């Protein structure tokens, strides 16, 4: 079965991206049916990237089985309907306000419970493991969702490089703080910088990735360039954008949204249709781009990833640990 064949290419991918892929696939002489490890070698574009240190706008990535056959949210919607409070609290603002955001040079530090503090440049993060394309369903706690073809590498690869000590039980992710570049940080809505956290086993889970791109290209600034976390079974706010530090801790970190409203946003933030947000139900979601009058779809436990992640929560009361 190959459900991708039932979907018009224009439904799922901007034309240039689709065509460059089809072109490559033709040249390489492999069919779309070829499954897991089809090498998706996007042609290098002639345009020089302006705001990034990455090799080119297009990224070489290995195509994977993750999310194959899902109907993708359009590039337009993925890159113009964003939550990125550093660039404004309205979802239409980040695409405008992040236009000149400078993501080059960019380094990440690892600190806390590690053998020693270290710094790594974005180019070297890209060398830790081959980049993969992973199509993931994403659900925001606000009740909307998207399906996004991310490009990234397993977070576990960075963690191995970081050499955490035996005391490391949690991982904290810290986004950039730069009031000059990030106008939203002049408003004390969040105790800047934005932070998030995962339990060590969640961070090491194969589904958890550090994304550097989407739709086969370097991440647009509004989506968290040059490096952001993607955790598909959790609400979107877990996916910290424009990360500058990863800190290993013994105690559970208090994330930005927990500080703002602990009754509404818990540490776990697992997608769970049975646990209501105090102000609204979480049983359904609106898939962005599915049309103004289309009905909402049912939200699945762990956003549909229960088979891959459910085991990590056996014995955890998910109503209390929301
Ligand atoms: N630094 C930072 N990261 C962030 C946010 C933010 O405001 N600042 N918003 C979060 C929320 S609520 C969501 S839903 C996702 C949105 O990611 P997207 O715009 O790429 O879809 O980013 C998350 N990461
Ligand atoms: Mo969100």
CSV table of C-alpha atoms and ligand atoms in Angstrom, one decimal:
chain,number,residue,atom,x,y,z
A,1,UNK,CA,0.0,0.0,0.0
A,2,UNK,CA,1.3,3.4,-0.9
A,3,UNK,CA,-1.2,6.1,0.1
A,4,UNK,CA,1.1,8.8,-1.1
A,5,UNK,CA,-0.1,7.9,-4.7
A,6,UNK,CA,-3.6,8.9,-3.8
A,7,UNK,CA,-2.6,12.4,-2.9
A,8,UNK,CA,-2.1,15.0,-5.5
A,9,UNK,CA,1.5,16.3,-5.2
A,10,UNK,CA,0.2,19.8,-5.0
A,11,UNK,CA,-1.7,18.9,-1.9
A,12,UNK,CA,1.3,17.9,0.0
A,13,UNK,CA,4.4,19.8,-1.1
A,14,UNK,CA,5.2,23.1,-2.7
A,15,UNK,CA,5.7,22.4,-6.4
A,16,UNK,CA,9.5,23.2,-6.5
A,17,UNK,CA,10.2,20.8,-3.7
A,18,UNK,CA,8.0,18.1,-5.1
A,19,UNK,CA,9.5,18.5,-8.5
A,20,UNK,CA,13.1,18.5,-7.4
A,21,UNK,CA,12.4,15.3,-5.4
A,22,UNK,CA,10.6,13.6,-8.3
A,23,UNK,CA,13.4,14.6,-10.5
A,24,UNK,CA,16.0,13.1,-8.2
A,25,UNK,CA,14.0,10.0,-7.7
A,26,UNK,CA,13.7,9.5,-11.5
A,27,UNK,CA,17.4,10.1,-12.0
A,28,UNK,CA,18.3,7.7,-9.2
A,29,UNK,CA,16.0,5.1,-10.8
A,30,UNK,CA,14.1,4.3,-7.7
A,31,UNK,CA,10.4,4.1,-7.3
A,32,UNK,CA,8.4,5.9,-4.7
A,33,UNK,CA,7.5,2.6,-3.2
A,34,UNK,CA,11.1,1.9,-2.2
A,35,UNK,CA,10.6,2.1,1.5
A,36,UNK,CA,12.7,3.1,4.5
A,37,UNK,CA,16.2,4.1,3.5
A,38,UNK,CA,15.7,5.9,0.2
A,39,UNK,CA,18.3,8.6,0.0
A,40,UNK,CA,16.7,11.9,-0.7
A,41,UNK,CA,19.6,13.8,-2.2
A,42,UNK,CA,18.1,17.2,-2.9
A,43,UNK,CA,20.0,19.2,-5.5
A,44,UNK,CA,22.0,22.0,-4.1
A,45,UNK,CA,20.4,25.3,-4.9
A,46,UNK,CA,22.4,28.0,-6.6
A,47,UNK,CA,21.1,30.7,-4.2
A,48,UNK,CA,23.5,31.5,-1.4
A,49,UNK,CA,21.8,31.4,2.0
A,50,UNK,CA,21.6,34.8,3.8
A,51,UNK,CA,20.9,34.0,7.4
A,52,UNK,CA,22.4,30.6,7.9
A,53,UNK,CA,25.7,28.9,8.4
A,54,UNK,CA,24.3,25.7,6.9
A,55,UNK,CA,25.8,24.4,3.7
A,56,UNK,CA,22.9,25.5,1.5
A,57,UNK,CA,19.2,26.2,1.7
A,58,UNK,CA,18.5,22.6,0.7
A,59,UNK,CA,19.5,19.8,3.0
A,60,UNK,CA,20.5,16.3,2.2
A,61,UNK,CA,18.4,14.0,4.2
A,62,UNK,CA,17.6,10.3,4.3
A,63,UNK,CA,13.9,9.6,3.7
A,64,UNK,CA,12.4,7.5,6.5
A,65,UNK,CA,9.2,5.6,7.1
A,66,UNK,CA,8.0,8.0,9.8
A,67,UNK,CA,4.7,9.5,8.7
A,68,UNK,CA,4.7,8.2,5.2
A,69,UNK,CA,1.3,8.6,3.6
A,70,UNK,CA,0.2,11.4,5.9
A,71,UNK,CA,-1.2,14.4,4.2
A,72,UNK,CA,1.2,17.2,4.8
A,73,UNK,CA,0.3,20.7,6.0
A,74,UNK,CA,1.3,23.2,3.2
A,75,UNK,CA,4.7,24.9,3.4
A,76,UNK,CA,2.8,28.2,3.5
A,77,UNK,CA,0.8,27.2,6.6
A,78,UNK,CA,3.7,25.6,8.4
A,79,UNK,CA,5.8,28.8,7.9
A,80,UNK,CA,3.2,31.5,8.5
A,81,UNK,CA,1.1,30.3,11.4
A,82,UNK,CA,3.6,30.1,14.3
A,83,UNK,CA,4.0,30.3,18.0
A,84,UNK,CA,7.3,32.0,18.8
A,85,UNK,CA,6.6,34.6,21.5
A,86,UNK,CA,10.1,36.1,21.1
A,87,UNK,CA,8.8,37.5,17.8
A,88,UNK,CA,5.3,38.4,18.9
A,89,UNK,CA,2.4,36.7,20.6
A,90,UNK,CA,0.2,36.6,17.6
A,91,UNK,CA,0.7,33.6,15.2
A,92,UNK,CA,1.0,35.9,12.2
A,93,UNK,CA,3.8,37.9,13.7
A,94,UNK,CA,6.9,35.6,13.8
A,95,UNK,CA,7.1,35.3,10.0
A,96,UNK,CA,7.4,39.1,9.8
A,97,UNK,CA,9.4,39.9,12.9
A,98,UNK,CA,12.0,37.1,12.5
A,99,UNK,CA,12.9,37.9,9.0
A,100,UNK,CA,16.2,39.5,9.9
A,101,UNK,CA,17.0,37.2,12.8
A,102,UNK,CA,20.7,36.3,12.6
A,103,UNK,CA,21.4,32.6,13.0
A,104,UNK,CA,25.0,32.6,11.9
A,105,UNK,CA,27.3,32.0,13.6
A,106,UNK,CA,25.5,29.7,16.1
A,107,UNK,CA,26.9,27.5,18.8
A,108,UNK,CA,25.3,25.3,21.4
A,109,UNK,CA,26.7,24.7,24.9
A,110,UNK,CA,26.1,21.6,26.9
A,111,UNK,CA,26.4,22.1,30.7
A,112,UNK,CA,25.3,20.9,34.1
A,113,UNK,CA,25.6,17.2,34.8
A,114,UNK,CA,28.2,16.5,32.0
A,115,UNK,CA,31.8,15.3,32.2
A,116,UNK,CA,32.8,18.8,31.1
A,117,UNK,CA,31.0,21.8,29.7
A,118,UNK,CA,31.5,21.9,25.9
A,119,UNK,CA,30.5,24.1,23.0
A,120,UNK,CA,29.6,22.8,19.5
A,121,UNK,CA,29.0,24.8,16.3
A,122,UNK,CA,25.8,24.1,14.3
A,123,UNK,CA,28.0,22.7,11.4
A,124,UNK,CA,29.4,20.1,13.8
A,125,UNK,CA,26.0,19.1,15.1
A,126,UNK,CA,25.1,18.3,11.5
A,127,UNK,CA,28.1,15.9,11.5
A,128,UNK,CA,27.0,13.9,14.5
A,129,UNK,CA,24.6,11.8,12.5
A,130,UNK,CA,23.1,11.6,9.0
A,131,UNK,CA,20.1,14.0,8.6
A,132,UNK,CA,16.8,12.3,8.3
A,133,UNK,CA,13.4,13.4,7.0
A,134,UNK,CA,10.7,12.6,9.5
A,135,UNK,CA,7.0,13.4,8.9
A,136,UNK,CA,5.5,14.1,12.3
A,137,UNK,CA,2.0,15.0,13.4
A,138,UNK,CA,2.3,18.1,15.7
A,139,UNK,CA,-0.4,19.2,18.1
A,140,UNK,CA,-0.5,22.6,19.9
A,141,UNK,CA,-2.1,22.7,23.3
A,142,UNK,CA,-4.4,25.4,21.8
A,143,UNK,CA,-6.2,22.7,19.8
A,144,UNK,CA,-4.8,22.9,16.3
A,145,UNK,CA,-2.4,20.5,14.6
A,146,UNK,CA,-0.2,20.2,11.5
A,147,UNK,CA,1.7,17.4,9.8
A,148,UNK,CA,5.3,18.6,9.1
A,149,UNK,CA,8.2,17.0,7.2
A,150,UNK,CA,11.1,17.8,9.5
A,151,UNK,CA,14.7,17.4,8.7
A,152,UNK,CA,16.9,16.6,11.7
A,153,UNK,CA,18.9,14.1,13.8
A,154,UNK,CA,18.0,12.1,16.8
A,155,UNK,CA,18.6,14.1,20.0
A,156,UNK,CA,20.2,11.0,21.4
A,157,UNK,CA,23.2,11.6,19.1
A,158,UNK,CA,23.8,15.0,20.7
A,159,UNK,CA,23.3,13.6,24.2
A,160,UNK,CA,25.9,10.9,23.5
A,161,UNK,CA,28.4,13.6,22.4
A,162,UNK,CA,27.6,15.6,25.5
A,163,UNK,CA,28.6,12.8,27.8
A,164,UNK,CA,26.2,13.3,30.7
A,165,UNK,CA,27.1,12.0,34.1
A,166,UNK,CA,25.2,9.3,36.0
A,167,UNK,CA,23.4,12.1,37.9
A,168,UNK,CA,21.7,13.4,34.8
A,169,UNK,CA,18.0,12.6,35.1
A,170,UNK,CA,16.5,15.5,33.1
A,171,UNK,CA,17.5,17.6,30.1
A,172,UNK,CA,16.7,21.3,30.0
A,173,UNK,CA,16.6,23.2,26.7
A,174,UNK,CA,17.3,26.9,26.7
A,175,UNK,CA,16.3,29.2,23.8
A,176,UNK,CA,18.3,32.3,22.8
A,177,UNK,CA,17.9,35.5,24.8
A,178,UNK,CA,18.6,38.6,22.7
A,179,UNK,CA,16.4,41.6,23.3
A,180,UNK,CA,17.9,43.4,20.4
A,181,UNK,CA,16.8,40.8,17.9
A,182,UNK,CA,13.7,39.5,19.6
A,183,UNK,CA,11.2,42.3,20.1
A,184,UNK,CA,8.9,40.0,22.1
A,185,UNK,CA,11.5,39.7,24.9
A,186,UNK,CA,10.8,43.3,25.8
A,187,UNK,CA,7.5,42.2,27.1
A,188,UNK,CA,7.8,40.2,30.4
A,189,UNK,CA,5.1,37.7,29.4
A,190,UNK,CA,7.7,34.9,29.8
A,191,UNK,CA,10.6,34.9,32.3
A,192,UNK,CA,13.1,35.0,29.3
A,193,UNK,CA,14.8,33.0,28.0
A,194,UNK,CA,12.2,30.4,27.0
A,195,UNK,CA,13.0,27.0,28.5
A,196,UNK,CA,11.7,23.5,28.3
A,197,UNK,CA,12.6,20.1,29.7
A,198,UNK,CA,12.4,16.4,29.2
A,199,UNK,CA,13.1,13.4,31.3
A,200,UNK,CA,16.2,11.6,30.2
A,201,UNK,CA,14.4,8.6,28.7
A,202,UNK,CA,12.1,10.9,26.8
A,203,UNK,CA,15.1,12.8,25.5
A,204,UNK,CA,16.7,9.5,24.4
A,205,UNK,CA,13.6,8.1,22.8
A,206,UNK,CA,14.2,7.5,19.1
A,207,UNK,CA,11.2,9.8,18.1
A,208,UNK,CA,12.8,12.8,19.7
A,209,UNK,CA,14.8,14.9,17.2
A,210,UNK,CA,16.7,18.1,16.9
A,211,UNK,CA,15.3,19.7,13.8
A,212,UNK,CA,17.4,21.9,11.5
A,213,UNK,CA,15.1,22.0,8.5
A,214,UNK,CA,11.6,21.3,7.1
A,215,UNK,CA,10.3,20.5,3.6
A,216,UNK,CA,13.9,19.6,2.7
A,217,UNK,CA,15.3,23.1,3.4
A,218,UNK,CA,17.0,24.9,6.2
A,219,UNK,CA,14.5,25.9,9.0
A,220,UNK,CA,12.8,29.2,8.3
A,221,UNK,CA,13.6,31.6,11.2
A,222,UNK,CA,10.0,31.6,12.4
A,223,UNK,CA,10.1,27.8,12.9
A,224,UNK,CA,13.1,28.0,15.3
A,225,UNK,CA,16.2,28.3,13.2
A,226,UNK,CA,18.8,27.2,13.3
A,227,UNK,CA,18.0,24.4,15.7
A,228,UNK,CA,14.9,23.4,17.6
A,229,UNK,CA,13.5,20.5,19.5
A,230,UNK,CA,10.7,18.3,18.1
A,231,UNK,CA,8.8,15.9,20.4
A,232,UNK,CA,5.8,14.6,18.4
A,233,UNK,CA,3.9,12.9,21.2
A,234,UNK,CA,3.8,16.1,23.4
A,235,UNK,CA,2.1,19.4,23.0
A,236,UNK,CA,3.9,21.9,20.7
A,237,UNK,CA,5.2,24.0,23.5
A,238,UNK,CA,7.8,21.3,24.4
A,239,UNK,CA,9.5,22.0,21.1
A,240,UNK,CA,11.9,24.8,22.2
A,241,UNK,CA,13.1,26.9,19.3
A,242,UNK,CA,16.5,28.5,18.5
A,243,UNK,CA,18.2,26.5,21.3
A,244,UNK,CA,21.6,27.8,22.6
A,245,UNK,CA,22.1,25.5,25.6
A,246,UNK,CA,21.3,22.0,26.7
A,247,UNK,CA,21.6,21.6,30.5
A,248,UNK,CA,21.6,18.2,32.2
A,249,UNK,CA,20.0,18.2,35.7
A,250,UNK,CA,19.3,15.9,38.5
A,251,UNK,CA,16.0,17.6,39.5
A,252,UNK,CA,13.1,18.2,37.2
A,253,UNK,CA,13.4,21.6,35.6
A,254,UNK,CA,10.6,24.2,35.8
A,255,UNK,CA,9.8,25.1,32.2
A,256,UNK,CA,8.6,28.5,31.0
A,257,UNK,CA,4.9,27.5,30.7
A,258,UNK,CA,4.9,25.8,34.1
A,259,UNK,CA,6.1,29.1,35.6
A,260,UNK,CA,3.4,31.1,33.7
A,261,UNK,CA,0.5,28.8,34.6
A,262,UNK,CA,1.2,25.5,36.4
A,263,UNK,CA,-2.4,24.5,36.5
A,264,UNK,CA,-2.6,24.6,32.7
A,265,UNK,CA,0.8,23.4,31.6
A,266,UNK,CA,2.5,20.5,33.3
A,267,UNK,CA,6.0,19.2,32.8
A,268,UNK,CA,5.0,16.1,30.9
A,269,UNK,CA,2.7,17.9,28.4
A,270,UNK,CA,1.8,14.5,26.8
A,271,UNK,CA,-1.0,14.8,24.3
A,272,UNK,CA,-3.9,13.2,26.2
A,273,UNK,CA,-7.5,13.7,24.9
A,274,UNK,CA,-8.8,12.6,28.3
A,275,UNK,CA,-7.1,15.4,30.3
A,276,UNK,CA,-8.9,18.7,29.8
A,277,UNK,CA,-7.1,22.0,29.8
A,278,UNK,CA,-8.8,24.0,32.6
A,279,UNK,CA,-10.3,26.3,29.9
A,280,UNK,CA,-11.1,23.9,27.1
A,281,UNK,CA,-11.5,20.3,26.1
A,282,UNK,CA,-8.5,18.5,24.5
A,283,UNK,CA,-10.6,15.7,22.9
A,284,UNK,CA,-10.4,17.1,19.3
A,285,UNK,CA,-8.1,19.3,17.2
A,286,UNK,CA,-8.4,21.4,14.1
A,287,UNK,CA,-6.0,20.2,11.4
A,288,UNK,CA,-4.7,23.4,9.8
A,289,UNK,CA,-5.5,23.8,6.2
A,290,UNK,CA,-8.3,21.2,6.2
A,291,UNK,CA,-10.8,23.9,5.3
A,292,UNK,CA,-13.0,26.4,7.1
A,293,UNK,CA,-16.0,24.1,7.5
A,294,UNK,CA,-14.3,20.8,7.9
A,295,UNK,CA,-15.1,19.1,11.2
A,296,UNK,CA,-12.4,18.7,13.8
A,297,UNK,CA,-10.6,15.5,14.1
A,298,UNK,CA,-10.3,13.3,17.2
A,299,UNK,CA,-7.1,13.8,19.2
A,300,UNK,CA,-5.3,10.6,19.8
A,301,UNK,CA,-3.5,9.5,23.0
A,302,UNK,CA,0.2,10.5,22.8
A,303,UNK,CA,-0.8,12.2,19.5
A,304,UNK,CA,-1.0,8.7,17.9
A,305,UNK,CA,2.5,7.6,19.0
A,306,UNK,CA,1.4,5.4,21.9
A,307,UNK,CA,3.1,2.3,20.5
A,308,UNK,CA,6.5,4.1,20.5
A,309,UNK,CA,6.2,6.0,23.8
A,310,UNK,CA,3.5,4.5,26.0
A,311,UNK,CA,5.9,2.2,27.8
A,312,UNK,CA,7.7,5.2,29.3
A,313,UNK,CA,4.6,6.1,31.3
A,314,UNK,CA,3.5,2.8,32.7
A,315,UNK,CA,2.8,3.4,36.4
A,316,UNK,CA,2.6,7.2,35.9
A,317,UNK,CA,-0.8,8.8,36.7
A,318,UNK,CA,-1.2,10.8,33.5
A,319,UNK,CA,-4.1,12.8,35.0
A,320,UNK,CA,-1.9,14.1,37.8
A,321,UNK,CA,1.3,14.2,35.7
A,322,UNK,CA,-0.2,16.1,32.7
B,1,LIG,N1,11.6,29.6,22.1
B,1,LIG,C1,10.3,29.3,21.8
B,1,LIG,N2,10.0,28.1,21.5
B,1,LIG,C2,8.7,27.7,21.2
B,1,LIG,C3,7.7,28.6,21.4
B,1,LIG,C4,8.0,30.0,21.8
B,1,LIG,O1,7.2,30.9,21.9
B,1,LIG,N3,9.4,30.3,22.0
B,1,LIG,N4,6.4,28.2,21.2
B,1,LIG,C5,6.1,26.8,21.3
B,1,LIG,C6,4.8,26.4,20.8
B,1,LIG,S1,3.5,26.8,21.9
B,1,LIG,C7,4.5,25.7,19.7
B,1,LIG,S2,3.0,25.2,19.3
B,1,LIG,C8,5.6,25.4,18.7
B,1,LIG,C9,5.3,26.0,17.3
B,1,LIG,O2,6.2,25.6,16.4
B,1,LIG,P1,6.0,26.0,14.9
B,1,LIG,O3,5.8,27.4,14.8
B,1,LIG,O4,7.3,25.6,14.2
B,1,LIG,O5,4.8,25.2,14.3
B,1,LIG,O6,6.9,26.0,19.1
B,1,LIG,C10,7.1,26.0,20.5
B,1,LIG,N5,8.5,26.4,20.8
B,2,LIG,MO1,1.6,25.5,21.2
